[in-house]
Amino acid sequence: MENIIDPILQIKNVSIAYDQRVTAVKDVSADVRRNSITAIMGPSGCGKSTLLRAVNRMHELYKNITVTGKILLNDENILEMHPTEVRRKIGMVFQRPNPFPTMSIYDNVLAGYILNGIRLNKSKKDEIVERNLRNVALWDEVKNVLTKRGTFLSGGQQQRLCIARSLALQPDILLLDEPTSALDPIATKHIEELLVQLKKEVTIMIVTHNMTQAKRISDTSMFMFLGELIEYDKSQVMFTNPRDERTRAYLTGKMG
């Protein structure tokens, strides 16, 4: 892939090992363009979720995982920053919607501020909640029930609430790990349309098993296999004319 001028994220020679014997990600390097959607694809166990989680230091919640190399966000190595600061700049949305069960819809959006002890006045809170629920096209559906728990919403609504929660801290990057795999086709379509809108404001990286989804919404795609980054290119190029036989085999359903 051609050089990206002024990338927002640079992954440089990153390897991630679970212990001495298992290296899940092997010497991956890639630059990520600002305000784009990058899809990370590959068969199960190829290291894509492991790589994604390292980008916001989630791997540190597990013992024995070591990361070598550099991950630069706006030229700052996130592996040398405080994890809390990293997670404010790089939001994460998981496979299954996970609103905080004891919190109202209103407080779920503000959870990042609440958990970080950031105090805000009522009008600022109201503004953040409304702006972010509007951002995820949820405001009109929930504006009259903001005091209800987030778990009262449908699966698709819960996932949009989780995206709003991640966006509330105004991160530079939003990471999504198979965010629609637990959703029905209509909710999936809503989330996909939402992500295409959101890339104007935030850079998005998404792990997906759904190749048609990657083709529909991503600007660039990474194909990983056995921990290695095999191919990284504009999605249009990769889906029409992959350079590597392994990519071709995966995209045509012969592997994976």
PDB file of C-alpha atoms in Angstrom:
ATOM      1  CA  MET A   1       0.000   0.000   0.000  1.00  0.00           C
ATOM      2  CA  GLU A   2       1.297   3.473  -0.816  1.00  0.00           C
ATOM      3  CA  ASN A   3       2.666   5.651   1.970  1.00  0.00           C
ATOM      4  CA  ILE A   4       0.007   7.363   4.049  1.00  0.00           C
ATOM      5  CA  ILE A   5       0.886  11.007   4.625  1.00  0.00           C
ATOM      6  CA  ASP A   6       0.424  12.021   8.279  1.00  0.00           C
ATOM      7  CA  PRO A   7      -1.141   8.761   9.551  1.00  0.00           C
ATOM      8  CA  ILE A   8      -3.071   8.957  12.821  1.00  0.00           C
ATOM      9  CA  LEU A   9      -1.809   5.528  13.945  1.00  0.00           C
ATOM     10  CA  GLN A  10       1.432   3.714  13.154  1.00  0.00           C
ATOM     11  CA  ILE A  11       1.865   0.080  14.117  1.00  0.00           C
ATOM     12  CA  LYS A  12       5.591  -0.669  13.928  1.00  0.00           C
ATOM     13  CA  ASN A  13       7.026  -4.186  14.140  1.00  0.00           C
ATOM     14  CA  VAL A  14       4.461  -5.248  16.727  1.00  0.00           C
ATOM     15  CA  SER A  15       4.594  -8.799  18.068  1.00  0.00           C
ATOM     16  CA  ILE A  16       2.293 -10.091  20.806  1.00  0.00           C
ATOM     17  CA  ALA A  17       2.991 -13.306  22.712  1.00  0.00           C
ATOM     18  CA  TYR A  18       0.752 -15.094  25.211  1.00  0.00           C
ATOM     19  CA  ASP A  19       3.725 -16.925  26.661  1.00  0.00           C
ATOM     20  CA  GLN A  20       7.105 -18.167  25.455  1.00  0.00           C
ATOM     21  CA  ARG A  21       5.471 -20.703  23.148  1.00  0.00           C
ATOM     22  CA  VAL A  22       2.549 -18.879  21.540  1.00  0.00           C
ATOM     23  CA  THR A  23       3.092 -15.758  19.448  1.00  0.00           C
ATOM     24  CA  ALA A  24      -0.343 -14.495  18.425  1.00  0.00           C
ATOM     25  CA  VAL A  25       0.827 -11.510  16.348  1.00  0.00           C
ATOM     26  CA  LYS A  26       4.120 -11.609  14.444  1.00  0.00           C
ATOM     27  CA  ASP A  27       5.986  -8.448  13.472  1.00  0.00           C
ATOM     28  CA  VAL A  28       3.027  -6.458  12.112  1.00  0.00           C
ATOM     29  CA  SER A  29       3.577  -2.974  10.667  1.00  0.00           C
ATOM     30  CA  ALA A  30       0.840  -0.745   9.224  1.00  0.00           C
ATOM     31  CA  ASP A  31      -0.048   2.950   9.018  1.00  0.00           C
ATOM     32  CA  VAL A  32      -3.691   3.947   9.466  1.00  0.00           C
ATOM     33  CA  ARG A  33      -5.199   6.910   7.657  1.00  0.00           C
ATOM     34  CA  ARG A  34      -7.166   9.571   9.569  1.00  0.00           C
ATOM     35  CA  ASN A  35     -10.975   9.603   9.211  1.00  0.00           C
ATOM     36  CA  SER A  36     -11.091   6.247   7.499  1.00  0.00           C
ATOM     37  CA  ILE A  37     -12.535   2.822   8.271  1.00  0.00           C
ATOM     38  CA  THR A  38      -9.974   0.012   8.360  1.00  0.00           C
ATOM     39  CA  ALA A  39     -11.303  -3.545   8.428  1.00  0.00           C
ATOM     40  CA  ILE A  40      -9.165  -6.327   9.928  1.00  0.00           C
ATOM     41  CA  MET A  41     -10.113  -9.723   8.501  1.00  0.00           C
ATOM     42  CA  GLY A  42      -8.865 -13.267   8.705  1.00  0.00           C
ATOM     43  CA  PRO A  43      -9.819 -16.737   9.945  1.00  0.00           C
ATOM     44  CA  SER A  44     -10.455 -17.389  13.653  1.00  0.00           C
ATOM     45  CA  GLY A  45      -7.305 -17.369  15.748  1.00  0.00           C
ATOM     46  CA  CYS A  46      -5.264 -15.332  13.244  1.00  0.00           C
ATOM     47  CA  GLY A  47      -4.463 -12.551  15.748  1.00  0.00           C
ATOM     48  CA  LYS A  48      -6.834  -9.822  14.554  1.00  0.00           C
ATOM     49  CA  SER A  49      -8.647  -9.251  17.880  1.00  0.00           C
ATOM     50  CA  THR A  50      -5.337  -9.522  19.751  1.00  0.00           C
ATOM     51  CA  LEU A  51      -3.858  -6.780  17.575  1.00  0.00           C
ATOM     52  CA  LEU A  52      -6.942  -4.581  17.975  1.00  0.00           C
ATOM     53  CA  ARG A  53      -6.928  -4.933  21.764  1.00  0.00           C
ATOM     54  CA  ALA A  54      -3.242  -4.013  21.953  1.00  0.00           C
ATOM     55  CA  VAL A  55      -4.083  -0.679  20.299  1.00  0.00           C
ATOM     56  CA  ASN A  56      -5.868   0.437  23.464  1.00  0.00           C
ATOM     57  CA  ARG A  57      -3.803  -1.616  25.943  1.00  0.00           C
ATOM     58  CA  MET A  58      -6.606  -4.099  26.698  1.00  0.00           C
ATOM     59  CA  HIS A  59      -4.046  -6.915  26.582  1.00  0.00           C
ATOM     60  CA  GLU A  60      -2.682  -5.690  29.925  1.00  0.00           C
ATOM     61  CA  LEU A  61      -5.803  -6.935  31.672  1.00  0.00           C
ATOM     62  CA  TYR A  62      -4.468 -10.470  31.094  1.00  0.00           C
ATOM     63  CA  LYS A  63      -1.345 -11.923  32.662  1.00  0.00           C
ATOM     64  CA  ASN A  64       1.691 -13.189  30.741  1.00  0.00           C
ATOM     65  CA  ILE A  65       1.014 -11.225  27.533  1.00  0.00           C
ATOM     66  CA  THR A  66       4.033  -9.362  26.157  1.00  0.00           C
ATOM     67  CA  VAL A  67       3.992  -6.755  23.404  1.00  0.00           C
ATOM     68  CA  THR A  68       7.099  -5.639  21.527  1.00  0.00           C
ATOM     69  CA  GLY A  69       7.421  -2.943  18.891  1.00  0.00           C
ATOM     70  CA  LYS A  70       5.752   0.465  18.867  1.00  0.00           C
ATOM     71  CA  ILE A  71       2.193   1.728  18.425  1.00  0.00           C
ATOM     72  CA  LEU A  72       2.232   5.458  17.716  1.00  0.00           C
ATOM     73  CA  LEU A  73      -0.880   7.615  18.067  1.00  0.00           C
ATOM     74  CA  ASN A  74      -0.136  11.033  16.559  1.00  0.00           C
ATOM     75  CA  ASP A  75       3.589  10.186  16.924  1.00  0.00           C
ATOM     76  CA  GLU A  76       3.297   9.257  20.632  1.00  0.00           C
ATOM     77  CA  ASN A  77       4.036   5.665  21.631  1.00  0.00           C
ATOM     78  CA  ILE A  78       0.899   4.459  23.434  1.00  0.00           C
ATOM     79  CA  LEU A  79       2.874   1.589  24.985  1.00  0.00           C
ATOM     80  CA  GLU A  80       4.707   4.207  27.057  1.00  0.00           C
ATOM     81  CA  MET A  81       1.586   6.192  28.055  1.00  0.00           C
ATOM     82  CA  HIS A  82      -0.666   5.604  31.073  1.00  0.00           C
ATOM     83  CA  PRO A  83      -3.350   3.034  30.082  1.00  0.00           C
ATOM     84  CA  THR A  84      -6.167   5.331  31.305  1.00  0.00           C
ATOM     85  CA  GLU A  85      -4.963   8.113  29.009  1.00  0.00           C
ATOM     86  CA  VAL A  86      -4.718   5.665  26.099  1.00  0.00           C
ATOM     87  CA  ARG A  87      -8.283   4.464  26.656  1.00  0.00           C
ATOM     88  CA  ARG A  88      -9.583   8.032  26.698  1.00  0.00           C
ATOM     89  CA  LYS A  89      -7.995   8.633  23.301  1.00  0.00           C
ATOM     90  CA  ILE A  90      -8.839   5.216  21.848  1.00  0.00           C
ATOM     91  CA  GLY A  91     -12.366   3.926  22.488  1.00  0.00           C
ATOM     92  CA  MET A  92     -13.400   0.268  22.283  1.00  0.00           C
ATOM     93  CA  VAL A  93     -16.698  -1.440  21.451  1.00  0.00           C
ATOM     94  CA  PHE A  94     -17.040  -5.193  21.903  1.00  0.00           C
ATOM     95  CA  GLN A  95     -18.828  -8.046  20.187  1.00  0.00           C
ATOM     96  CA  ARG A  96     -21.736  -8.198  22.614  1.00  0.00           C
ATOM     97  CA  PRO A  97     -23.399  -4.971  23.680  1.00  0.00           C
ATOM     98  CA  ASN A  98     -22.362  -4.280  27.280  1.00  0.00           C
ATOM     99  CA  PRO A  99     -24.130  -1.253  28.776  1.00  0.00           C
ATOM    100  CA  PHE A 100     -23.308  -0.946  32.459  1.00  0.00           C
ATOM    101  CA  PRO A 101     -26.302  -2.817  33.950  1.00  0.00           C
ATOM    102  CA  THR A 102     -26.750  -0.674  37.067  1.00  0.00           C
ATOM    103  CA  MET A 103     -26.553   2.631  35.177  1.00  0.00           C
ATOM    104  CA  SER A 104     -29.314   4.573  33.426  1.00  0.00           C
ATOM    105  CA  ILE A 105     -29.099   5.291  29.697  1.00  0.00           C
ATOM    106  CA  TYR A 106     -28.048   8.854  30.651  1.00  0.00           C
ATOM    107  CA  ASP A 107     -25.249   7.700  32.954  1.00  0.00           C
ATOM    108  CA  ASN A 108     -24.079   5.046  30.490  1.00  0.00           C
ATOM    109  CA  VAL A 109     -23.220   7.787  27.997  1.00  0.00           C
ATOM    110  CA  LEU A 110     -21.331   9.656  30.733  1.00  0.00           C
ATOM    111  CA  ALA A 111     -19.640   6.529  32.129  1.00  0.00           C
ATOM    112  CA  GLY A 112     -16.166   7.520  30.915  1.00  0.00           C
ATOM    113  CA  TYR A 113     -16.403  10.799  32.824  1.00  0.00           C
ATOM    114  CA  ILE A 114     -17.933   9.169  35.922  1.00  0.00           C
ATOM    115  CA  LEU A 115     -15.321   6.372  36.081  1.00  0.00           C
ATOM    116  CA  ASN A 116     -12.456   8.826  35.537  1.00  0.00           C
ATOM    117  CA  GLY A 117     -13.765  11.148  38.266  1.00  0.00           C
ATOM    118  CA  ILE A 118     -14.260  14.051  35.829  1.00  0.00           C
ATOM    119  CA  ARG A 119     -16.820  16.457  37.272  1.00  0.00           C
ATOM    120  CA  LEU A 120     -19.240  18.246  34.952  1.00  0.00           C
ATOM    121  CA  ASN A 121     -22.155  20.592  35.578  1.00  0.00           C
ATOM    122  CA  LYS A 122     -25.695  19.515  34.681  1.00  0.00           C
ATOM    123  CA  SER A 123     -25.950  21.511  31.448  1.00  0.00           C
ATOM    124  CA  LYS A 124     -22.603  20.119  30.193  1.00  0.00           C
ATOM    125  CA  LYS A 125     -23.749  16.580  31.027  1.00  0.00           C
ATOM    126  CA  ASP A 126     -27.052  17.140  29.213  1.00  0.00           C
ATOM    127  CA  GLU A 127     -25.198  18.478  26.180  1.00  0.00           C
ATOM    128  CA  ILE A 128     -22.766  15.516  26.033  1.00  0.00           C
ATOM    129  CA  VAL A 129     -25.594  12.981  26.411  1.00  0.00           C
ATOM    130  CA  GLU A 130     -27.805  14.544  23.748  1.00  0.00           C
ATOM    131  CA  ARG A 131     -24.969  15.139  21.266  1.00  0.00           C
ATOM    132  CA  ASN A 132     -23.658  11.576  21.509  1.00  0.00           C
ATOM    133  CA  LEU A 133     -27.077   9.919  21.410  1.00  0.00           C
ATOM    134  CA  ARG A 134     -27.879  12.022  18.337  1.00  0.00           C
ATOM    135  CA  ASN A 135     -24.516  10.965  16.864  1.00  0.00           C
ATOM    136  CA  VAL A 136     -25.591   7.322  17.034  1.00  0.00           C
ATOM    137  CA  ALA A 137     -29.183   8.043  15.916  1.00  0.00           C
ATOM    138  CA  LEU A 138     -30.600   6.983  19.289  1.00  0.00           C
ATOM    139  CA  TRP A 139     -31.771  10.287  20.792  1.00  0.00           C
ATOM    140  CA  ASP A 140     -35.319  10.276  19.400  1.00  0.00           C
ATOM    141  CA  GLU A 141     -35.805   6.679  20.541  1.00  0.00           C
ATOM    142  CA  VAL A 142     -34.676   7.187  24.147  1.00  0.00           C
ATOM    143  CA  LYS A 143     -35.019  10.889  25.029  1.00  0.00           C
ATOM    144  CA  ASN A 144     -38.130  10.198  27.150  1.00  0.00           C
ATOM    145  CA  VAL A 145     -36.649   7.197  28.993  1.00  0.00           C
ATOM    146  CA  LEU A 146     -33.129   8.426  29.843  1.00  0.00           C
ATOM    147  CA  THR A 147     -33.508   7.383  33.482  1.00  0.00           C
ATOM    148  CA  LYS A 148     -34.226   3.758  32.555  1.00  0.00           C
ATOM    149  CA  ARG A 149     -31.394   1.243  32.591  1.00  0.00           C
ATOM    150  CA  GLY A 150     -29.444   0.700  29.387  1.00  0.00           C
ATOM    151  CA  THR A 151     -30.185  -3.013  29.532  1.00  0.00           C
ATOM    152  CA  PHE A 152     -33.867  -2.235  28.842  1.00  0.00           C
ATOM    153  CA  LEU A 153     -33.009  -1.433  25.192  1.00  0.00           C
ATOM    154  CA  SER A 154     -32.941  -3.871  22.261  1.00  0.00           C
ATOM    155  CA  GLY A 155     -29.589  -5.419  21.234  1.00  0.00           C
ATOM    156  CA  GLY A 156     -29.070  -2.979  18.363  1.00  0.00           C
ATOM    157  CA  GLN A 157     -29.968  -0.012  20.561  1.00  0.00           C
ATOM    158  CA  GLN A 158     -27.623  -1.259  23.305  1.00  0.00           C
ATOM    159  CA  GLN A 159     -24.758  -1.470  20.822  1.00  0.00           C
ATOM    160  CA  ARG A 160     -25.446   2.090  19.635  1.00  0.00           C
ATOM    161  CA  LEU A 161     -25.487   3.165  23.296  1.00  0.00           C
ATOM    162  CA  CYS A 162     -22.060   1.519  23.757  1.00  0.00           C
ATOM    163  CA  ILE A 163     -20.763   3.412  20.706  1.00  0.00           C
ATOM    164  CA  ALA A 164     -22.180   6.662  22.163  1.00  0.00           C
ATOM    165  CA  ARG A 165     -20.428   5.862  25.468  1.00  0.00           C
ATOM    166  CA  SER A 166     -17.119   5.418  23.631  1.00  0.00           C
ATOM    167  CA  LEU A 167     -17.586   8.602  21.593  1.00  0.00           C
ATOM    168  CA  ALA A 168     -18.505  10.746  24.620  1.00  0.00           C
ATOM    169  CA  LEU A 169     -14.830  11.173  25.610  1.00  0.00           C
ATOM    170  CA  GLN A 170     -14.113  12.376  22.043  1.00  0.00           C
ATOM    171  CA  PRO A 171     -11.492   9.727  21.226  1.00  0.00           C
ATOM    172  CA  ASP A 172      -9.168   9.957  18.225  1.00  0.00           C
ATOM    173  CA  ILE A 173      -9.817   6.330  17.287  1.00  0.00           C
ATOM    174  CA  LEU A 174     -12.754   3.974  17.774  1.00  0.00           C
ATOM    175  CA  LEU A 175     -11.981   0.227  17.831  1.00  0.00           C
ATOM    176  CA  LEU A 176     -14.802  -2.245  17.222  1.00  0.00           C
ATOM    177  CA  ASP A 177     -14.378  -5.994  17.701  1.00  0.00           C
ATOM    178  CA  GLU A 178     -17.074  -7.699  15.587  1.00  0.00           C
ATOM    179  CA  PRO A 179     -19.670  -5.178  16.777  1.00  0.00           C
ATOM    180  CA  THR A 180     -22.576  -6.615  14.762  1.00  0.00           C
ATOM    181  CA  SER A 181     -22.046 -10.364  15.141  1.00  0.00           C
ATOM    182  CA  ALA A 182     -24.698 -10.602  17.893  1.00  0.00           C
ATOM    183  CA  LEU A 183     -27.210  -8.411  16.019  1.00  0.00           C
ATOM    184  CA  ASP A 184     -29.968  -9.085  13.493  1.00  0.00           C
ATOM    185  CA  PRO A 185     -29.611  -7.857   9.866  1.00  0.00           C
ATOM    186  CA  ILE A 186     -31.646  -4.663  10.399  1.00  0.00           C
ATOM    187  CA  ALA A 187     -29.658  -3.613  13.484  1.00  0.00           C
ATOM    188  CA  THR A 188     -26.455  -4.512  11.610  1.00  0.00           C
ATOM    189  CA  LYS A 189     -27.431  -2.234   8.719  1.00  0.00           C
ATOM    190  CA  HIS A 190     -28.073   0.630  11.178  1.00  0.00           C
ATOM    191  CA  ILE A 191     -24.640   0.193  12.777  1.00  0.00           C
ATOM    192  CA  GLU A 192     -22.895   0.026   9.376  1.00  0.00           C
ATOM    193  CA  GLU A 193     -24.595   3.219   8.180  1.00  0.00           C
ATOM    194  CA  LEU A 194     -23.695   4.853  11.480  1.00  0.00           C
ATOM    195  CA  LEU A 195     -19.989   3.961  11.179  1.00  0.00           C
ATOM    196  CA  VAL A 196     -19.782   5.413   7.662  1.00  0.00           C
ATOM    197  CA  GLN A 197     -21.220   8.678   9.070  1.00  0.00           C
ATOM    198  CA  LEU A 198     -18.956   8.651  12.135  1.00  0.00           C
ATOM    199  CA  LYS A 199     -15.675   8.395  10.206  1.00  0.00           C
ATOM    200  CA  LYS A 200     -16.010  12.131   9.489  1.00  0.00           C
ATOM    201  CA  GLU A 201     -15.295  12.658  13.189  1.00  0.00           C
ATOM    202  CA  VAL A 202     -13.271   9.652  14.311  1.00  0.00           C
ATOM    203  CA  THR A 203     -10.900   7.098  12.781  1.00  0.00           C
ATOM    204  CA  ILE A 204     -12.411   3.608  12.914  1.00  0.00           C
ATOM    205  CA  MET A 205     -10.790   0.158  13.038  1.00  0.00           C
ATOM    206  CA  ILE A 206     -13.127  -2.819  12.927  1.00  0.00           C
ATOM    207  CA  VAL A 207     -12.452  -6.542  13.283  1.00  0.00           C
ATOM    208  CA  THR A 208     -15.023  -8.441  11.251  1.00  0.00           C
ATOM    209  CA  HIS A 209     -15.651 -11.999  10.074  1.00  0.00           C
ATOM    210  CA  ASN A 210     -18.213 -10.603   7.667  1.00  0.00           C
ATOM    211  CA  MET A 211     -16.429 -10.003   4.375  1.00  0.00           C
ATOM    212  CA  THR A 212     -19.406  -8.339   2.732  1.00  0.00           C
ATOM    213  CA  GLN A 213     -19.512  -5.918   5.666  1.00  0.00           C
ATOM    214  CA  ALA A 214     -15.819  -5.090   5.217  1.00  0.00           C
ATOM    215  CA  LYS A 215     -16.413  -4.576   1.498  1.00  0.00           C
ATOM    216  CA  ARG A 216     -19.435  -2.335   2.128  1.00  0.00           C
ATOM    217  CA  ILE A 217     -18.038   0.040   4.725  1.00  0.00           C
ATOM    218  CA  SER A 218     -14.217  -0.017   4.867  1.00  0.00           C
ATOM    219  CA  ASP A 219     -11.775   2.207   3.016  1.00  0.00           C
ATOM    220  CA  THR A 220      -8.808  -0.081   3.652  1.00  0.00           C
ATOM    221  CA  SER A 221      -8.541  -3.722   4.693  1.00  0.00           C
ATOM    222  CA  MET A 222      -5.959  -5.840   6.471  1.00  0.00           C
ATOM    223  CA  PHE A 223      -5.879  -9.591   5.945  1.00  0.00           C
ATOM    224  CA  MET A 224      -4.203 -11.535   8.760  1.00  0.00           C
ATOM    225  CA  PHE A 225      -3.263 -15.213   8.752  1.00  0.00           C
ATOM    226  CA  LEU A 226      -1.482 -17.159  11.519  1.00  0.00           C
ATOM    227  CA  GLY A 227      -0.491 -13.937  13.281  1.00  0.00           C
ATOM    228  CA  GLU A 228       1.010 -12.267  10.222  1.00  0.00           C
ATOM    229  CA  LEU A 229      -0.301  -9.302   8.253  1.00  0.00           C
ATOM    230  CA  ILE A 230      -0.436 -10.868   4.793  1.00  0.00           C
ATOM    231  CA  GLU A 231      -1.963  -7.989   2.874  1.00  0.00           C
ATOM    232  CA  TYR A 232      -2.995  -4.390   3.564  1.00  0.00           C
ATOM    233  CA  ASP A 233      -4.547  -2.322   0.822  1.00  0.00           C
ATOM    234  CA  LYS A 234      -7.488  -0.220  -0.256  1.00  0.00           C
ATOM    235  CA  SER A 235     -10.551  -2.424   0.177  1.00  0.00           C
ATOM    236  CA  GLN A 236     -11.583  -1.935  -3.430  1.00  0.00           C
ATOM    237  CA  VAL A 237      -8.203  -3.290  -4.565  1.00  0.00           C
ATOM    238  CA  MET A 238      -8.102  -6.180  -2.092  1.00  0.00           C
ATOM    239  CA  PHE A 239     -11.603  -7.404  -2.897  1.00  0.00           C
ATOM    240  CA  THR A 240     -11.172  -7.204  -6.665  1.00  0.00           C
ATOM    241  CA  ASN A 241      -7.523  -8.081  -7.124  1.00  0.00           C
ATOM    242  CA  PRO A 242      -5.759  -9.460  -4.027  1.00  0.00           C
ATOM    243  CA  ARG A 243      -2.003  -9.819  -4.418  1.00  0.00           C
ATOM    244  CA  ASP A 244      -1.496 -12.839  -2.178  1.00  0.00           C
ATOM    245  CA  GLU A 245      -2.923 -16.288  -2.885  1.00  0.00           C
ATOM    246  CA  ARG A 246      -3.861 -16.731   0.778  1.00  0.00           C
ATOM    247  CA  THR A 247      -5.954 -13.550   0.666  1.00  0.00           C
ATOM    248  CA  ARG A 248      -7.648 -14.765  -2.507  1.00  0.00           C
ATOM    249  CA  ALA A 249      -8.382 -18.156  -0.921  1.00  0.00           C
ATOM    250  CA  TYR A 250      -9.935 -16.473   2.133  1.00  0.00           C
ATOM    251  CA  LEU A 251     -12.032 -14.019   0.146  1.00  0.00           C
ATOM    252  CA  THR A 252     -13.363 -16.748  -2.139  1.00  0.00           C
ATOM    253  CA  GLY A 253     -14.303 -18.997   0.779  1.00  0.00           C
ATOM    254  CA  LYS A 254     -11.629 -21.624   0.189  1.00  0.00           C
ATOM    255  CA  MET A 255     -10.058 -20.926   3.584  1.00  0.00           C
ATOM    256  CA  GLY A 256     -11.264 -19.808   6.880  1.00  0.00           C
TER     257      GLY A 256
END
